[in-house]
Coordinates of C-alpha atoms and ligand atoms in Angstrom, one line a residue:
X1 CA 43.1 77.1 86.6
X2 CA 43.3 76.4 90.6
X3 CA 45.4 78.5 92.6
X4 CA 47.6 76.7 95.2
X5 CA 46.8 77.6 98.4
X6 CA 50.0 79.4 99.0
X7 CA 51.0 80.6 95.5
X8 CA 49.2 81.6 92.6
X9 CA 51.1 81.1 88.9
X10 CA 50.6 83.1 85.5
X11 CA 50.2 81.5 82.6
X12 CA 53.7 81.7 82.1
X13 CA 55.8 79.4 84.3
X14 CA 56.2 81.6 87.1
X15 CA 55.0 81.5 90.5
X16 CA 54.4 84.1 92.8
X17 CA 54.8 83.8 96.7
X18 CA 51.8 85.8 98.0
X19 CA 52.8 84.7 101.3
X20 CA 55.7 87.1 101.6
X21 CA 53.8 90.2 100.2
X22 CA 51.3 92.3 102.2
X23 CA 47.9 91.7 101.2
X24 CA 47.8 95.5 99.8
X25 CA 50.4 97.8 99.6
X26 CA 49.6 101.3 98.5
X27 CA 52.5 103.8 97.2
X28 CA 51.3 107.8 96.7
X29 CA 48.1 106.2 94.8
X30 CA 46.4 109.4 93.4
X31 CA 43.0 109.7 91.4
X32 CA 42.2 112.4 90.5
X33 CA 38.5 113.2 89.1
X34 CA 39.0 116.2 86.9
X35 CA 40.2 118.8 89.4
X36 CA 39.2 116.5 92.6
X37 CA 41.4 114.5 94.1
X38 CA 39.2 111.9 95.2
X39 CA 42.4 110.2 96.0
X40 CA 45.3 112.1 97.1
X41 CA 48.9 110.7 97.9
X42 CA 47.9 107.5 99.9
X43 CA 50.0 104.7 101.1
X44 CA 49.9 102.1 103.6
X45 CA 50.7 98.6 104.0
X46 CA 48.2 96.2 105.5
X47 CA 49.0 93.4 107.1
X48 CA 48.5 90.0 106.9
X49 CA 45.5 88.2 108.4
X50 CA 44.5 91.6 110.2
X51 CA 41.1 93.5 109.7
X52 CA 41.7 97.2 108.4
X53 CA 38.6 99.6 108.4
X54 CA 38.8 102.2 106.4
X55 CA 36.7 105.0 108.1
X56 CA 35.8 108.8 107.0
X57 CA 32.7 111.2 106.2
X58 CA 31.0 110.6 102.7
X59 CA 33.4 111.9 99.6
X60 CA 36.4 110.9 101.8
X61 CA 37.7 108.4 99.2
X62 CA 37.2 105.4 100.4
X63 CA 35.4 103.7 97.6
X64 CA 37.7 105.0 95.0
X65 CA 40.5 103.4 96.7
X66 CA 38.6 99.8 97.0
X67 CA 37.5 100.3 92.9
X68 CA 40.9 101.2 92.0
X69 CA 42.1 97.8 93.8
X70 CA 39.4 95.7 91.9
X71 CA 40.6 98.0 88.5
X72 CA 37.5 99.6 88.3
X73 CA 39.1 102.9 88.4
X74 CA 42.7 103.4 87.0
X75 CA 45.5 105.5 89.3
X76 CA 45.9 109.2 88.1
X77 CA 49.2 108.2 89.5
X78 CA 50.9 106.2 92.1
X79 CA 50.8 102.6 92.4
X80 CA 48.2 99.8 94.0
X81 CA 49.8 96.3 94.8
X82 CA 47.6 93.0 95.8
X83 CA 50.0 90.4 97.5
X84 CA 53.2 92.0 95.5
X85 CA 51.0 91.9 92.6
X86 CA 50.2 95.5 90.8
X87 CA 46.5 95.6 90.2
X88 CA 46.7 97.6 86.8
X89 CA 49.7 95.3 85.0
X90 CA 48.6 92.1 86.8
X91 CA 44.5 92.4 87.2
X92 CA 43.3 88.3 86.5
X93 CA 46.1 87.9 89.4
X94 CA 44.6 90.3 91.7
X95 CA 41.2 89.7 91.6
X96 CA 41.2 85.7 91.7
X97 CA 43.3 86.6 94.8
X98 CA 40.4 89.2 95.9
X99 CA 36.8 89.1 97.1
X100 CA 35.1 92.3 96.8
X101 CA 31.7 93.2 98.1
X102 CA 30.7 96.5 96.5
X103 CA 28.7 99.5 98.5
X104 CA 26.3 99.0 95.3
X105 CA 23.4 96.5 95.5
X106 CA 23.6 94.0 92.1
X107 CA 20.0 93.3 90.1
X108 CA 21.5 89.7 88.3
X109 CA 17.1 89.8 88.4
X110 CA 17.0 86.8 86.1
X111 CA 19.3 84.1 88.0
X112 CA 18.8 82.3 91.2
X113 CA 21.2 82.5 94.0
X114 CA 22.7 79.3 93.5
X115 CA 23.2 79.8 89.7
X116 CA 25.1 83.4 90.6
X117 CA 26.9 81.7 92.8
X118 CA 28.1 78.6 90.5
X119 CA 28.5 81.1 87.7
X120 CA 30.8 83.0 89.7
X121 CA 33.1 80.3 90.9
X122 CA 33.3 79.0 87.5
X123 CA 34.7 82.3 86.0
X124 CA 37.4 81.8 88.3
X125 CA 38.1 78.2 87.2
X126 CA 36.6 76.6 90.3
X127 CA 34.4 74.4 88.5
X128 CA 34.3 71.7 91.6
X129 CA 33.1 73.6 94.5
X130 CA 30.0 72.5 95.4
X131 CA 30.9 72.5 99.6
X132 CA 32.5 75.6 99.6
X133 CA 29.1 76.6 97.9
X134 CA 27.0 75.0 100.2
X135 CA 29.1 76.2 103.0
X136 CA 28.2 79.8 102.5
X137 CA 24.6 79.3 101.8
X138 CA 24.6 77.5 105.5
X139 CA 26.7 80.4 106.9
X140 CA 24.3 83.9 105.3
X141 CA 21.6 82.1 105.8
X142 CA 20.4 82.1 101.9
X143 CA 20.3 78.0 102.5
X144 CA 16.6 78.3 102.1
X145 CA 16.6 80.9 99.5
X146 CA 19.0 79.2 97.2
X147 CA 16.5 78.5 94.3
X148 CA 14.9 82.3 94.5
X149 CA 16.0 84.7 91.7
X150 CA 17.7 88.1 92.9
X151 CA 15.0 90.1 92.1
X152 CA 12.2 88.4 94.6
X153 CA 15.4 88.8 97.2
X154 CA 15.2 91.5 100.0
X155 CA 18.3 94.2 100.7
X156 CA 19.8 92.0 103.3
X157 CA 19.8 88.5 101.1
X158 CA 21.0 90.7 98.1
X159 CA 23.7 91.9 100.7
X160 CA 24.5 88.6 101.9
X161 CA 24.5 87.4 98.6
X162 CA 27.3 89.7 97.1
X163 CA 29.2 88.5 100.4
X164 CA 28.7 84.9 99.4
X165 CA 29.8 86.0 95.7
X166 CA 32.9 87.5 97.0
X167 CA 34.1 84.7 98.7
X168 CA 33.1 81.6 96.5
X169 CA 36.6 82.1 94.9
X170 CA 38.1 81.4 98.2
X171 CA 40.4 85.2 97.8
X172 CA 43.1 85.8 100.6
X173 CA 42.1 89.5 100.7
X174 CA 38.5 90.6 101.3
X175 CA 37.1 94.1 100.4
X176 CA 33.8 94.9 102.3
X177 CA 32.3 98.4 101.1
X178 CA 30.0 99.3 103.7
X179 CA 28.6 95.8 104.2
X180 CA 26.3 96.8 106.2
X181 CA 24.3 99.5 105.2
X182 CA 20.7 99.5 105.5
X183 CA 20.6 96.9 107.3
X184 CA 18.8 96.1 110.0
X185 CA 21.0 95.0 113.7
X186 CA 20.4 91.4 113.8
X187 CA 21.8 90.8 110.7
X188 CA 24.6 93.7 110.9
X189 CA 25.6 91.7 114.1
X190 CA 25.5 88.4 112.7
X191 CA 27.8 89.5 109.5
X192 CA 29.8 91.2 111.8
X193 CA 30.2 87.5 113.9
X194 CA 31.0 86.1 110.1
X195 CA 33.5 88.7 109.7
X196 CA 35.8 87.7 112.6
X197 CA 35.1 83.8 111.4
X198 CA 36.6 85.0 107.9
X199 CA 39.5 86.5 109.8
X200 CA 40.0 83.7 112.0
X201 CA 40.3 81.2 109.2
X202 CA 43.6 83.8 108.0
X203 CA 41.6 85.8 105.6
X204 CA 42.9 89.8 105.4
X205 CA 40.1 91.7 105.8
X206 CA 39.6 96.0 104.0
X207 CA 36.5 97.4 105.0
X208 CA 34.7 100.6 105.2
X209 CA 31.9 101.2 107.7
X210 CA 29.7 104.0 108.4
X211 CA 29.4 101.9 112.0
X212 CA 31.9 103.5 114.1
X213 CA 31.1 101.2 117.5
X214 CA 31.2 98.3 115.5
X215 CA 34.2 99.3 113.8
X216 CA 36.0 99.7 117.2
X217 CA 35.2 96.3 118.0
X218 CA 36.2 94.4 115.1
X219 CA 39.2 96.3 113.4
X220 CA 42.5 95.8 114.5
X221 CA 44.0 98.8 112.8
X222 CA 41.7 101.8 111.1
X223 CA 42.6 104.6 108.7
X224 CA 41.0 108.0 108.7
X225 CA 40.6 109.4 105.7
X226 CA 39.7 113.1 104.7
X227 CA 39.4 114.7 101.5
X228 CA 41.4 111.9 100.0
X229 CA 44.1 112.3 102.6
X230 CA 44.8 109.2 105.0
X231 CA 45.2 111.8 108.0
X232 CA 45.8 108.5 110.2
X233 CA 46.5 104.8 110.5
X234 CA 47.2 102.7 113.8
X235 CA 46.3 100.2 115.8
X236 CA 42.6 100.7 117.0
X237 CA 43.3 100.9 120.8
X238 CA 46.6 102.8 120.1
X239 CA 44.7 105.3 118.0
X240 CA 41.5 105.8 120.7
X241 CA 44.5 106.3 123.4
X242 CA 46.6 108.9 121.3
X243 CA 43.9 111.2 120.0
X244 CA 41.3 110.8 122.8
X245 CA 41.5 112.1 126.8
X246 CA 39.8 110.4 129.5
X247 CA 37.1 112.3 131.2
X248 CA 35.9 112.6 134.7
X249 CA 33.5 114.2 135.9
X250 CA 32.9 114.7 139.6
X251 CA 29.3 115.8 140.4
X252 CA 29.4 117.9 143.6
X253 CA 26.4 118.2 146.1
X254 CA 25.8 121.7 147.7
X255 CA 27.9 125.0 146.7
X256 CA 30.3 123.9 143.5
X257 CA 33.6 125.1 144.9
X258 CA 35.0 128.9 142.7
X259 CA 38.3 128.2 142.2
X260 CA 39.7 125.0 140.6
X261 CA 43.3 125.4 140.2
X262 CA 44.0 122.1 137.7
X263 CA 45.3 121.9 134.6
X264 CA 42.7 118.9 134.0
X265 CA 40.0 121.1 134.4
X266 CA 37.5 121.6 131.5
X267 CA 33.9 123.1 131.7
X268 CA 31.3 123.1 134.7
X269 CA 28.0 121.6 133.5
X270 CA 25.3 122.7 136.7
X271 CA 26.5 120.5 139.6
X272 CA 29.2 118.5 137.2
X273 CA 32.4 119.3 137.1
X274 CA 34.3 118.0 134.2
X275 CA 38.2 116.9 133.7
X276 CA 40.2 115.5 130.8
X277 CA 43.1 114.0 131.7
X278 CA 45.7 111.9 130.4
X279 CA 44.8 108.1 130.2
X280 CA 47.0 106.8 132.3
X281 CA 45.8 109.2 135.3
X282 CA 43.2 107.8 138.1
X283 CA 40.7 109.7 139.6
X284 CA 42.4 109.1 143.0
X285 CA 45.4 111.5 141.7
X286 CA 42.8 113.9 140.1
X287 CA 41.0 114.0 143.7
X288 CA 44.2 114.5 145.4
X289 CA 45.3 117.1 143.5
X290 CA 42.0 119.0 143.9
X291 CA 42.3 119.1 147.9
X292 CA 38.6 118.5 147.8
X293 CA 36.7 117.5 150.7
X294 CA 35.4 113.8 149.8
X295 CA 32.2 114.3 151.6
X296 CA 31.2 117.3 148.9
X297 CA 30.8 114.6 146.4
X298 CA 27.8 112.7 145.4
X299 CA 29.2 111.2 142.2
X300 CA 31.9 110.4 139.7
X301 CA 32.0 109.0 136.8
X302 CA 34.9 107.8 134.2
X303 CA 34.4 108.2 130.7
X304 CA 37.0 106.4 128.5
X305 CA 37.7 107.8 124.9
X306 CA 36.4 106.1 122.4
X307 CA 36.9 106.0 118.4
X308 CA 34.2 108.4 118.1
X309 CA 35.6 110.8 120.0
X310 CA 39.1 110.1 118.4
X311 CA 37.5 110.8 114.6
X312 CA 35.8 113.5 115.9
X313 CA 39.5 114.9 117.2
X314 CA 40.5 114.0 113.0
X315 CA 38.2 115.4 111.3
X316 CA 37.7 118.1 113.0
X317 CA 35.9 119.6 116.5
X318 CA 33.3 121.2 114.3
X319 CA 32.9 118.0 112.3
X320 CA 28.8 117.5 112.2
X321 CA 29.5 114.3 110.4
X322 CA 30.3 112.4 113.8
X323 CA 27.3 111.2 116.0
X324 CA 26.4 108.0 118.1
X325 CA 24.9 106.6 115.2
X326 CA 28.1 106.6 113.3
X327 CA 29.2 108.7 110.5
X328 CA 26.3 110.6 108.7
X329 CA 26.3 111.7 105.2
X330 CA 28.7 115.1 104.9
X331 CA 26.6 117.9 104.2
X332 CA 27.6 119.4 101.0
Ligands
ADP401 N1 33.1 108.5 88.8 C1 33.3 109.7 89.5 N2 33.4 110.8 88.8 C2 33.6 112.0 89.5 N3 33.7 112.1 90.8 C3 33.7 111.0 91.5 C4 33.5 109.7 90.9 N4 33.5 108.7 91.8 C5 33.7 109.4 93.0 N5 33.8 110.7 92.8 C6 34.0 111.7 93.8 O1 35.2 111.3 94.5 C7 35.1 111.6 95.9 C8 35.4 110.4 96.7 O2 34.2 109.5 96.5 P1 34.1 108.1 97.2 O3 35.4 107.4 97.0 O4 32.9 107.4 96.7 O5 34.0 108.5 98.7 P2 33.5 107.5 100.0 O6 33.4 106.1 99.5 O7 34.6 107.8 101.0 O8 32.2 108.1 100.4 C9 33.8 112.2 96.1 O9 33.9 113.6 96.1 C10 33.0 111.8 94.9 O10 32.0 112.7 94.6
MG402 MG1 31.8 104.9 99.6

């Protein structure tokens, strides 16, 4: 059985259009874990061809979501849909349409990579597919490594090869459970770099990242989830510019002035003076506004918002699970 590039057919006669369905389309899914609700009233749509990150402390729910779209969990309640497709009454449809790259490391210890590989694509009919194989060997870099067995593989060629495994199928949707963890920043930045190939070739892209910078560069939308709650979903830029302020701060020589009568005004750090204002303000209007004498300052600097700052706004001021390194495991 071969998919058409455009459709994909049962075994009964009928062919489904997954062109005119959006690659997932989550309605109130719920999953509940005993009395957690690991999942809790979700739904969005994602759009074609876009790269959605799913982003959110540890516990959040983002892995439940991605195994209940490869029917490795079942919905307390609600409904999951792959290209118009549900996931629980139509699963051999939704996963030959899906390549899914688990937050798990696999131990297939006794086969080599290109035997997982050709095993793989066979289970989904694609008996034929030498190039495409080849293709991703040359592209993760496992060319070399193709006649090693998993378990003389290190983290990042077991990583690469699970993303090489997702994809041999040729899916239209990709799930990538935190792709990237543990490992080191070459290769994080060169799976990034094959992440936006994927997407330019007009594969939608579902992935959850612990990365927030990286995130922010390569997601067009992202979702913040909390407790099972999506508490937001939006464009990335849109996102950063609604939850996040721009700062300056204005770094004063001699005597820091007593009174500053602005709204923008925030804090006083030593000589610094900081403002948050709104991001379409300049800091000519802030100085203006001020009445400061120009020759009182020795610096100034403009700090944009970032998505760090706008999760930090989500989850929470107090949220200690938001640092420059990304987000850390909650503390529970
Ligand atoms: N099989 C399970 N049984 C019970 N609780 C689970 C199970 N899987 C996940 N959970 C719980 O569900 C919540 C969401 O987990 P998960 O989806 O893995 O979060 P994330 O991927 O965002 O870190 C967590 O509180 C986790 O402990
Ligand atoms: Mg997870």
């Amino acid at each position: 059985m071969t998919a058409p590039l455009d459709s994909i057919s049962s075994s009964s006669s009928s062919t489904h259009q997954i062109s005119t369905h959006p690659p997932i389309a989550l309605k109130n899914l719920v999953k509940d874990y005993g009395t957690l609700k690991a999942v809790d009233h979700v739904s969005f749509e994602m759009r074609p061809g876009e790269i959605l990150g799913l982003l959110g402390p540890n516990g959040a729910g983002k892995t439940t979501i991605i195994s209940t779209l490869v029917t490795l969990e079942k919905p307390t309640s609600g409904e999951a849909r792959i290209f118009g497709l549900d996931v629980t009454e139509d699963p051999e449809r939704t996963k030959m349409l899906t390549g899914f790259v688990p937050q798990e490391l696999i131990h297939h210890g006794y086969f080599d990579v290109e035997e997982i590989l050709e095993f793989h694509s066979g289970y989904f009919g694609r008996r034929k597919n030498r190039d495409r194989i080849d293709w991703l060997l040359q592209k993760l870099s496992l060319w070399e490594h193709r006649k090693k067995k998993v378990k003389q593989l290190s983290g990042g060629m077991k990583r690469r090869l699970l993303i090489a495994k997702a994809l041999v199928h040729e899916p239209k949707l990709l799930l990538l459970d935190e792709p990237t963890a543990g490992v080191d920043i070459e290769l994080r930045e060169s799976l990034w770099r094959f992440v936006g190939e994927l997407k330019a070739t007009g594969l939608s892209i579902l992935l959850t990242t612990h990365y927030i910078q990286e995130a922010e560069q390569l997601c067009d939308r992202i979702g913040i989830l909390q407790k099972g709650k999506l508490r937001h979903l939006g464009p990335t830029r849109e996102l950063i510019k609604e939850l996040t302020k721009r700062e300056i701060v204005i770094r004063v020589k001699g005597a820091v002035p007593e009174n500053l009568l602005s709204p923008y005004f925030v804090k006083r750090q030593g000589e610094e003076l900081i403002f948050q204002v709104p991001s379409n303000m300049g800091a000519g209007d802030l100085l203006s506004g001020l009445g400061m004498d120009l020759k009182s300052i020795a610096d100034l600097v403009i700090r944009e918002g970032n998505l760090e700052d706008a999760l930090r706004r989500v989850l929470g001021e107090g949220s200690n699970n938001v640092s420059a390194d990304g987000l850390t495991k909650a503390k529970s």
